[in-house]
Amino acid sequence: MDSLNANRHTLSHLLAAAVLERYPHAKPTIGPAIDTGFYYDFDFSGAQGENSAPGEAELPELETAMRELLPSWKTMVGVETSAKDARDRFKTNPFKLELIDEIDAKGEPITLYTAGEFTDLCRGGHSEEPAADIAPDSFCLDRVAGAYWRGDETKPMLTRIYGLAFNTKAELDAYKAQREEAKKRDHRLIGKELDLFTFSELVGSGLPLWTPKGALMRHLLDAFVWELRQKHGYERVTIPHITKKALYETSGHWQKFADELFRIETREGKEYALKPMNCPHHTQIFARHPHSYRDMPQRYAETTMVYRDEQSGELGGLTRVLSITQDDSHVFCRHNQVKEEFFKIWDIVDTFYGAFGFTLRVRLSFHNPEKPEKYLGTPEIWANAENALRAIAKERGADHFEAPGEAAMYGPKLDFMATDSLGREHQVATIQLDMNLPERFDLTCVNEKGEKERVVMIHCAIMGSIERFSAVMLEHTGGSLPLWLAPVQVRVVPISKNHHAYGEEVLNALAANGVRAKLDASNDSLGKRIREAKKEKLPYLLILGDQEVAAKTVTAESRDHGKLEGLSLEEFIARIERETKERT
Amino acid sequence: MDSLNANRHTLSHLLAAAVLERYPHAKPTIGPAIDTGFYYDFDFSGAQGENSAPGEAELPELETAMRELLPSWKTMVGVETSAKDARDRFKTNPFKLELIDEIDAKGEPITLYTAGEFTDLCRGGHSEEPAADIAPDSFCLDRVAGAYWRGDETKPMLTRIYGLAFNTKAELDAYKAQREEAKKRDHRLIGKELDLFTFSELVGSGLPLWTPKGALMRHLLDAFVWELRQKHGYERVTIPHITKKALYETSGHWQKFADELFRIETREGKEYALKPMNCPHHTQIFARHPHSYRDMPQRYAETTMVYRDEQSGELGGLTRVLSITQDDSHVFCRHNQVKEEFFKIWDIVDTFYGAFGFTLRVRLSFHNPEKPEKYLGTPEIWANAENALRAIAKERGADHFEAPGEAAMYGPKLDFMATDSLGREHQVATIQLDMNLPERFDLTCVNEKGEKERVVMIHCAIMGSIERFSAVMLEHTGGSLPLWLAPVQVRVVPISKNHHAYGEEVLNALAANGVRAKLDASNDSLGKRIREAKKEKLPYLLILGDQEVAAKTVTAESRDHGKLEGLSLEEFIARIERETKERT
């Protein structure tokens, strides 16, 4: 356990001590360290009324109390004790008694940790010298929330107090600032501000509706991926969104995807399902006729929606939805073609994410050998596939790490993790190696000897899903979409009525050259029209007045490069075309 | 009743007379005229064994018998009779007795028609002088099929004998030739030959899977429509394929589409449906914020699949499917903008279908005032909408006719009927005027006076559906796709190994210029490779031998324009580019 984690864990005890000073009826339950600090869950039901439990207004007092206690926490020491002694000590706290019973039943040691005058039942993992290790300004209390005891909604509701904790005040402040920024950059807000997508109560949550601007953005993203794929020999295919049950019985999805599958019964009583994945359908296109080794690999790409029956409590924005649009692909190839195909995809991933300035590292998502019921296929098939991925990542020389338990049901994955402009890491693209579906669907090619040879499938989505990538990218860019991706690239703003005719002329020239431009010839003041354009984070704003009309030039305000004066219209268009083409 | 129809009806009697000569135990039931001739349904169950009923092998004999009888059918005369007399006459034929009972119950006259020595219960509508009116070589017997009495599968199975009949032998032969051609041009065969789409038993019938070539063809068709729409100010939107029940309760689809709707119940027991149409979703995008009259019309386009729960007996090829891909659009506009928007769409339709050489006429599909339960909205709304369509068709000066009962549930339609190269007419594009959904979803814009004003919706699909259009177009072209649409435009065929290098060079030059070309460098004989390319109906075949290598030229065989010799590669590429751009 690293020292920051130990400090965070210690601070949860300190919080409990401070709470008990002011709320002696409180029953502490559990209080772990978390990613950004710590929390502790309390039962305050022992007293009633206004001051029986702290709200967010009381957090500053509690925080002060923690800081006052801290100097007295010179050491934090653990001692083992008997179950009997522990039960005695916590006899008025049914939550701790439940924990003691569990530890006792497993035959594990029961330990008590004491610092200052506060003793708690705990497994350990604390700072041994809290007063020395923890800077008083490196932590703060954050918020209050409800939480069921043990996360079980049939059990009592407790009060959870969250704290933030880092090594230093500077780190704490940086985290808070980043979180503030992230709040402003919430993709749900940006989506509304830029008018990219909307939700309807009649259609339902988790089902985004993409407006003209949003649909254009999706289309441009997808066209970029397709441009890269086409260079590597991919071809598009098209499938329906439903299938007879038989397909998923063969693929294994009918059982393994049990809950998440949207099932449909036809009027004739036949069972169908909405597709949660595209691979089984794509196998049926591959299997339509025999393939010679000369025609391998076959590379199918399709951007299409898939559906998962998520619980409605889990839905929100673009990240938890009932339908996602996968920019999916399936390569059917021979074993000796796997590495080359992986590298081709890897090149596409590097180019695509590079265009947005994301840095990437790679997670090798392997299966969990302790939960074989979650996966299809034999241990041998898994070992082969995972070894192949290890060798590929090593040869590519990429920054990578292994994560058991993160595999897909049919094979291990190579997941790309992108770090955004706020330093947050997101799982994005994924490449999956699959030796199981080819078995289940008996997919082969005819090799040089005229024999049937089992093929391998490589699943890949470059964006993962357009919805998820859009959410990450909108927060990464704060809505300042790169020029090539901006639904409106240029806003033309004539200063007054006298300049409208020239504004139209400029607009038409831009449109004729494929530049996505709009004219703002409204009666609003110049200032208001400029503010409006900036609110929409448009890449370029053209202000046209007497000077521009006379000289047939434009004055451009670039969102990213400042003011550009005295450009001829041709120069401006050439600049836009170059920047769009280079995706800068 | 026209004379051809009267002759056809008469021929069904003549068939019955011929059948009774050879099969005296046969019980004639009913025998009407149909589109291409006539049929008669018989019950042959009165005798058992090999010769108790005619099969297709016996049709020539029956046909001869009909021709022998015809000269004796100088006149055909009807007389009214009593129910009692009729029951007496047909006492051994329970089918005729059932008909007599029905006519009697309605109080209608019972008539018997006699020609030669054959008398049948019939409503009339025959030739009065069959021997003079019907040319003996203008008809033939066609095929034998099973048919339930009165189309009811709980009733006895009868034997139906079909005949073809036209005014002259020449017309009969022309029809037979067209039908032969149509058989060869069946889109299911062409789809397989050109490797455009496939079906999988695991996925299910009615759910086509589009291969790389087919998906490319779909994509090119859709891109053509989008190119035309974009010029008229359309914007793309994107919606999910499912929705909560609430959307269709508001739109009226939940009740009116009752049987055809694929319903989904989520794990939480909520009711969703797969969309059978896109309009309700699109209204929710329009309704996301208020619209000023200055921003009207809003034109949304989306190519997306919709789903209908068809009975499996109805499924086949691309024309009866469970999912179709609509190239859908919805214009939200003011009443005074309807005509202009219709004309814009009409221009798109003319350009699109013109590119394939279809001729069009227009059907004004109106509601059936006798079945108000099939439609949404008041008689006033319908009258307004239908009058608007009438005026638009008149002003456009188009060849049009009215068809009551063919409207959509929410408004009247202007349907385009395309005549294909075999002279068959197909319903293709459709434009629909809708004043009902805007009411139901309360869709408005803010007008010049600052008041909310109800808008109008115009629904339109240019192709109707990609599946249906593809079927019609594949049969129309016989699979010889126009150059711009051909998945492979050019096959490069080096005569021998010596010419492979130049073949590669030509292939790369073509690919670099965006020409979809493939190289056939297989070991097959030149003749076989040429035959193969012709079977695939490729627009261009480049044969490369010593002469071409030496002169750096190509010799092209054009599917549509014959042989083109001594072209430089640049000339050939320029030709392809021009033909593709002009869509010739």
mmCIF file of N, CA and C in Angstrom, chain B residues 458-537:
data_model
loop_
_atom_site.group_PDB
_atom_site.id
_atom_site.type_symbol
_atom_site.label_atom_id
_atom_site.label_comp_id
_atom_site.label_asym_id
_atom_site.label_seq_id
_atom_site.Cartn_x
_atom_site.Cartn_y
_atom_site.Cartn_z
ATOM 1 N N ILE B 458 -43.748 17.234 -44.080
ATOM 2 C CA ILE B 458 -43.714 16.534 -45.367
ATOM 3 C C ILE B 458 -42.773 15.343 -45.211
ATOM 4 N N HIS B 459 -43.324 14.152 -45.366
ATOM 5 C CA HIS B 459 -42.525 12.928 -45.275
ATOM 6 C C HIS B 459 -42.104 12.545 -46.689
ATOM 7 N N CYS B 460 -40.888 12.111 -46.862
ATOM 8 C CA CYS B 460 -40.495 11.659 -48.201
ATOM 9 C C CYS B 460 -39.376 10.634 -48.149
ATOM 10 N N ALA B 461 -39.499 9.604 -48.945
ATOM 11 C CA ALA B 461 -38.390 8.674 -49.185
ATOM 12 C C ALA B 461 -38.199 8.625 -50.697
ATOM 13 N N ILE B 462 -37.009 8.960 -51.158
ATOM 14 C CA ILE B 462 -36.761 9.008 -52.599
ATOM 15 C C ILE B 462 -36.745 7.588 -53.172
ATOM 16 N N MET B 463 -35.982 6.700 -52.552
ATOM 17 C CA MET B 463 -35.945 5.316 -53.035
ATOM 18 C C MET B 463 -37.123 4.514 -52.484
ATOM 19 N N GLY B 464 -37.832 5.068 -51.518
ATOM 20 C CA GLY B 464 -38.845 4.281 -50.821
ATOM 21 C C GLY B 464 -38.109 3.499 -49.750
ATOM 22 N N SER B 465 -37.504 2.398 -50.154
ATOM 23 C CA SER B 465 -36.526 1.733 -49.303
ATOM 24 C C SER B 465 -35.400 1.263 -50.207
ATOM 25 N N ILE B 466 -34.215 1.166 -49.628
ATOM 26 C CA ILE B 466 -33.081 0.721 -50.440
ATOM 27 C C ILE B 466 -33.311 -0.710 -50.908
ATOM 28 N N GLU B 467 -33.930 -1.525 -50.065
ATOM 29 C CA GLU B 467 -34.156 -2.929 -50.434
ATOM 30 C C GLU B 467 -35.099 -3.020 -51.637
ATOM 31 N N ARG B 468 -36.231 -2.342 -51.523
ATOM 32 C CA ARG B 468 -37.222 -2.419 -52.597
ATOM 33 C C ARG B 468 -36.686 -1.777 -53.875
ATOM 34 N N PHE B 469 -36.054 -0.621 -53.731
ATOM 35 C CA PHE B 469 -35.509 0.020 -54.922
ATOM 36 C C PHE B 469 -34.450 -0.871 -55.564
ATOM 37 N N SER B 470 -33.602 -1.491 -54.739
ATOM 38 C CA SER B 470 -32.560 -2.367 -55.285
ATOM 39 C C SER B 470 -33.186 -3.503 -56.081
ATOM 40 N N ALA B 471 -34.247 -4.088 -55.541
ATOM 41 C CA ALA B 471 -34.923 -5.188 -56.241
ATOM 42 C C ALA B 471 -35.427 -4.709 -57.602
ATOM 43 N N VAL B 472 -36.130 -3.573 -57.602
ATOM 44 C CA VAL B 472 -36.696 -3.033 -58.847
ATOM 45 C C VAL B 472 -35.570 -2.693 -59.829
ATOM 46 N N MET B 473 -34.536 -2.034 -59.317
ATOM 47 C CA MET B 473 -33.452 -1.551 -60.179
ATOM 48 C C MET B 473 -32.643 -2.721 -60.728
ATOM 49 N N LEU B 474 -32.409 -3.760 -59.911
ATOM 50 C CA LEU B 474 -31.649 -4.921 -60.394
ATOM 51 C C LEU B 474 -32.414 -5.632 -61.507
ATOM 52 N N GLU B 475 -33.736 -5.701 -61.383
ATOM 53 C CA GLU B 475 -34.523 -6.355 -62.418
ATOM 54 C C GLU B 475 -34.630 -5.455 -63.657
ATOM 55 N N HIS B 476 -34.717 -4.176 -63.427
ATOM 56 C CA HIS B 476 -34.781 -3.188 -64.527
ATOM 57 C C HIS B 476 -33.495 -3.240 -65.367
ATOM 58 N N THR B 477 -32.357 -3.300 -64.693
ATOM 59 C CA THR B 477 -31.067 -3.293 -65.399
ATOM 60 C C THR B 477 -30.592 -4.691 -65.731
ATOM 61 N N GLY B 478 -31.270 -5.705 -65.233
ATOM 62 C CA GLY B 478 -30.796 -7.080 -65.411
ATOM 63 C C GLY B 478 -29.442 -7.298 -64.756
ATOM 64 N N GLY B 479 -29.093 -6.435 -63.813
ATOM 65 C CA GLY B 479 -27.813 -6.587 -63.113
ATOM 66 C C GLY B 479 -26.677 -5.818 -63.770
ATOM 67 N N SER B 480 -26.942 -5.231 -64.962
ATOM 68 C CA SER B 480 -25.908 -4.399 -65.599
ATOM 69 C C SER B 480 -25.956 -3.017 -64.959
ATOM 70 N N LEU B 481 -25.329 -2.890 -63.798
ATOM 71 C CA LEU B 481 -25.388 -1.642 -63.044
ATOM 72 C C LEU B 481 -24.670 -0.543 -63.808
ATOM 73 N N PRO B 482 -25.224 0.673 -63.779
ATOM 74 C CA PRO B 482 -24.514 1.774 -64.434
ATOM 75 C C PRO B 482 -23.126 1.932 -63.818
ATOM 76 N N LEU B 483 -22.219 2.460 -64.619
ATOM 77 C CA LEU B 483 -20.823 2.565 -64.197
ATOM 78 C C LEU B 483 -20.651 3.158 -62.801
ATOM 79 N N TRP B 484 -21.352 4.265 -62.538
ATOM 80 C CA TRP B 484 -21.162 4.949 -61.250
ATOM 81 C C TRP B 484 -21.589 4.094 -60.085
ATOM 82 N N LEU B 485 -22.425 3.091 -60.348
ATOM 83 C CA LEU B 485 -22.995 2.282 -59.282
ATOM 84 C C LEU B 485 -22.348 0.901 -59.181
ATOM 85 N N ALA B 486 -21.581 0.523 -60.187
ATOM 86 C CA ALA B 486 -21.002 -0.824 -60.204
ATOM 87 C C ALA B 486 -19.952 -0.957 -59.098
ATOM 88 N N PRO B 487 -20.089 -1.959 -58.220
ATOM 89 C CA PRO B 487 -19.095 -2.142 -57.149
ATOM 90 C C PRO B 487 -17.693 -2.332 -57.725
ATOM 91 N N VAL B 488 -17.586 -3.097 -58.804
ATOM 92 C CA VAL B 488 -16.315 -3.168 -59.532
ATOM 93 C C VAL B 488 -16.568 -2.546 -60.895
ATOM 94 N N GLN B 489 -15.818 -1.506 -61.224
ATOM 95 C CA GLN B 489 -16.058 -0.794 -62.483
ATOM 96 C C GLN B 489 -15.206 -1.359 -63.612
ATOM 97 N N VAL B 490 -14.015 -1.805 -63.254
ATOM 98 C CA VAL B 490 -13.067 -2.243 -64.274
ATOM 99 C C VAL B 490 -12.374 -3.522 -63.818
ATOM 100 N N ARG B 491 -12.327 -4.516 -64.700
ATOM 101 C CA ARG B 491 -11.514 -5.705 -64.422
ATOM 102 C C ARG B 491 -10.309 -5.638 -65.351
ATOM 103 N N VAL B 492 -9.140 -5.730 -64.765
ATOM 104 C CA VAL B 492 -7.902 -5.689 -65.545
ATOM 105 C C VAL B 492 -7.447 -7.128 -65.792
ATOM 106 N N VAL B 493 -7.319 -7.501 -67.063
ATOM 107 C CA VAL B 493 -6.990 -8.887 -67.407
ATOM 108 C C VAL B 493 -5.712 -8.936 -68.258
ATOM 109 N N PRO B 494 -4.575 -9.222 -67.630
ATOM 110 C CA PRO B 494 -3.338 -9.388 -68.410
ATOM 111 C C PRO B 494 -3.430 -10.711 -69.175
ATOM 112 N N ILE B 495 -3.017 -10.695 -70.450
ATOM 113 C CA ILE B 495 -3.171 -11.910 -71.266
ATOM 114 C C ILE B 495 -2.311 -13.042 -70.711
ATOM 115 N N SER B 496 -1.052 -12.756 -70.380
ATOM 116 C CA SER B 496 -0.208 -13.814 -69.806
ATOM 117 C C SER B 496 0.654 -13.252 -68.696
ATOM 118 N N LYS B 497 1.477 -14.120 -68.109
ATOM 119 C CA LYS B 497 2.333 -13.713 -66.982
ATOM 120 C C LYS B 497 3.195 -12.505 -67.322
ATOM 121 N N ASN B 498 3.634 -12.437 -68.596
ATOM 122 C CA ASN B 498 4.498 -11.326 -69.023
ATOM 123 C C ASN B 498 3.830 -9.971 -68.833
ATOM 124 N N HIS B 499 2.518 -9.990 -68.746
ATOM 125 C CA HIS B 499 1.801 -8.717 -68.701
ATOM 126 C C HIS B 499 1.321 -8.361 -67.305
ATOM 127 N N HIS B 500 1.682 -9.202 -66.331
ATOM 128 C CA HIS B 500 1.222 -8.960 -64.956
ATOM 129 C C HIS B 500 1.742 -7.646 -64.405
ATOM 130 N N ALA B 501 3.006 -7.365 -64.655
ATOM 131 C CA ALA B 501 3.609 -6.157 -64.082
ATOM 132 C C ALA B 501 2.878 -4.924 -64.594
ATOM 133 N N TYR B 502 2.602 -4.915 -65.901
ATOM 134 C CA TYR B 502 1.881 -3.768 -66.463
ATOM 135 C C TYR B 502 0.447 -3.727 -65.908
ATOM 136 N N GLY B 503 -0.116 -4.913 -65.712
ATOM 137 C CA GLY B 503 -1.458 -4.994 -65.115
ATOM 138 C C GLY B 503 -1.493 -4.322 -63.752
ATOM 139 N N GLU B 504 -0.464 -4.600 -62.945
ATOM 140 C CA GLU B 504 -0.365 -3.983 -61.612
ATOM 141 C C GLU B 504 -0.266 -2.469 -61.737
ATOM 142 N N GLU B 505 0.531 -2.060 -62.703
ATOM 143 C CA GLU B 505 0.735 -0.629 -62.920
ATOM 144 C C GLU B 505 -0.594 0.051 -63.268
ATOM 145 N N VAL B 506 -1.319 -0.566 -64.181
ATOM 146 C CA VAL B 506 -2.621 -0.025 -64.593
ATOM 147 C C VAL B 506 -3.575 -0.008 -63.402
ATOM 148 N N LEU B 507 -3.607 -1.109 -62.644
ATOM 149 C CA LEU B 507 -4.490 -1.204 -61.479
ATOM 150 C C LEU B 507 -4.200 -0.076 -60.494
ATOM 151 N N ASN B 508 -2.932 0.151 -60.217
ATOM 152 C CA ASN B 508 -2.568 1.183 -59.236
ATOM 153 C C ASN B 508 -2.949 2.570 -59.727
ATOM 154 N N ALA B 509 -2.759 2.805 -61.025
ATOM 155 C CA ALA B 509 -3.127 4.114 -61.580
ATOM 156 C C ALA B 509 -4.634 4.312 -61.472
ATOM 157 N N LEU B 510 -5.404 3.269 -61.761
ATOM 158 C CA LEU B 510 -6.858 3.368 -61.662
ATOM 159 C C LEU B 510 -7.260 3.648 -60.214
ATOM 160 N N ALA B 511 -6.712 2.856 -59.280
ATOM 161 C CA ALA B 511 -7.066 3.001 -57.868
ATOM 162 C C ALA B 511 -6.707 4.394 -57.366
ATOM 163 N N ALA B 512 -5.548 4.894 -57.792
ATOM 164 C CA ALA B 512 -5.111 6.218 -57.345
ATOM 165 C C ALA B 512 -6.064 7.299 -57.822
ATOM 166 N N ASN B 513 -6.796 7.019 -58.898
ATOM 167 C CA ASN B 513 -7.769 7.984 -59.405
ATOM 168 C C ASN B 513 -9.199 7.655 -58.974
ATOM 169 N N GLY B 514 -9.300 6.789 -57.984
ATOM 170 C CA GLY B 514 -10.621 6.513 -57.425
ATOM 171 C C GLY B 514 -11.475 5.590 -58.276
ATOM 172 N N VAL B 515 -10.867 4.921 -59.250
ATOM 173 C CA VAL B 515 -11.625 3.961 -60.063
ATOM 174 C C VAL B 515 -11.623 2.625 -59.318
ATOM 175 N N ARG B 516 -12.813 2.005 -59.219
ATOM 176 C CA ARG B 516 -12.914 0.730 -58.511
ATOM 177 C C ARG B 516 -12.538 -0.400 -59.477
ATOM 178 N N ALA B 517 -11.290 -0.835 -59.388
ATOM 179 C CA ALA B 517 -10.777 -1.815 -60.341
ATOM 180 C C ALA B 517 -10.231 -3.034 -59.609
ATOM 181 N N LYS B 518 -10.277 -4.185 -60.280
ATOM 182 C CA LYS B 518 -9.675 -5.408 -59.745
ATOM 183 C C LYS B 518 -8.817 -6.028 -60.843
ATOM 184 N N LEU B 519 -7.756 -6.684 -60.410
ATOM 185 C CA LEU B 519 -6.857 -7.367 -61.337
ATOM 186 C C LEU B 519 -7.165 -8.858 -61.293
ATOM 187 N N ASP B 520 -7.325 -9.477 -62.446
ATOM 188 C CA ASP B 520 -7.473 -10.932 -62.464
ATOM 189 C C ASP B 520 -6.191 -11.544 -63.015
ATOM 190 N N ALA B 521 -5.277 -11.864 -62.108
ATOM 191 C CA ALA B 521 -3.991 -12.437 -62.507
ATOM 192 C C ALA B 521 -3.975 -13.932 -62.215
ATOM 193 N N SER B 522 -5.159 -14.555 -62.206
ATOM 194 C CA SER B 522 -5.223 -15.983 -61.895
ATOM 195 C C SER B 522 -4.674 -16.785 -63.069
ATOM 196 N N ASN B 523 -4.511 -18.072 -62.849
ATOM 197 C CA ASN B 523 -3.940 -18.937 -63.887
ATOM 198 C C ASN B 523 -4.973 -19.407 -64.897
ATOM 199 N N ASP B 524 -6.245 -18.982 -64.710
ATOM 200 C CA ASP B 524 -7.277 -19.431 -65.637
ATOM 201 C C ASP B 524 -6.986 -18.907 -67.044
ATOM 202 N N SER B 525 -7.541 -19.611 -68.038
ATOM 203 C CA SER B 525 -7.326 -19.190 -69.432
ATOM 204 C C SER B 525 -7.926 -17.811 -69.648
ATOM 205 N N LEU B 526 -7.422 -17.119 -70.649
ATOM 206 C CA LEU B 526 -7.924 -15.775 -70.968
ATOM 207 C C LEU B 526 -9.431 -15.839 -71.223
ATOM 208 N N GLY B 527 -9.841 -16.847 -72.012
ATOM 209 C CA GLY B 527 -11.264 -16.982 -72.339
ATOM 210 C C GLY B 527 -12.102 -17.104 -71.086
ATOM 211 N N LYS B 528 -11.648 -17.924 -70.132
ATOM 212 C CA LYS B 528 -12.424 -18.132 -68.908
ATOM 213 C C LYS B 528 -12.507 -16.842 -68.106
ATOM 214 N N ARG B 529 -11.381 -16.128 -68.056
ATOM 215 C CA ARG B 529 -11.376 -14.891 -67.273
ATOM 216 C C ARG B 529 -12.286 -13.830 -67.894
ATOM 217 N N ILE B 530 -12.345 -13.805 -69.207
ATOM 218 C CA ILE B 530 -13.244 -12.849 -69.869
ATOM 219 C C ILE B 530 -14.704 -13.235 -69.629
ATOM 220 N N ARG B 531 -14.986 -14.541 -69.766
ATOM 221 C CA ARG B 531 -16.355 -15.007 -69.510
ATOM 222 C C ARG B 531 -16.794 -14.668 -68.094
ATOM 223 N N GLU B 532 -15.872 -14.862 -67.150
ATOM 224 C CA GLU B 532 -16.150 -14.593 -65.734
ATOM 225 C C GLU B 532 -16.547 -13.124 -65.549
ATOM 226 N N ALA B 533 -15.761 -12.240 -66.148
ATOM 227 C CA ALA B 533 -16.016 -10.799 -66.020
ATOM 228 C C ALA B 533 -17.360 -10.446 -66.654
ATOM 229 N N LYS B 534 -17.682 -11.093 -67.772
ATOM 230 C CA LYS B 534 -18.953 -10.782 -68.432
ATOM 231 C C LYS B 534 -20.121 -11.292 -67.595
ATOM 232 N N LYS B 535 -19.929 -12.428 -66.957
ATOM 233 C CA LYS B 535 -20.980 -12.970 -66.095
ATOM 234 C C LYS B 535 -21.281 -11.984 -64.968
ATOM 235 N N GLU B 536 -20.249 -11.315 -64.514
ATOM 236 C CA GLU B 536 -20.437 -10.332 -63.430
ATOM 237 C C GLU B 536 -20.943 -8.997 -63.963
ATOM 238 N N LYS B 537 -21.119 -8.898 -65.287
ATOM 239 C CA LYS B 537 -21.686 -7.700 -65.912
ATOM 240 C C LYS B 537 -20.905 -6.434 -65.591
#
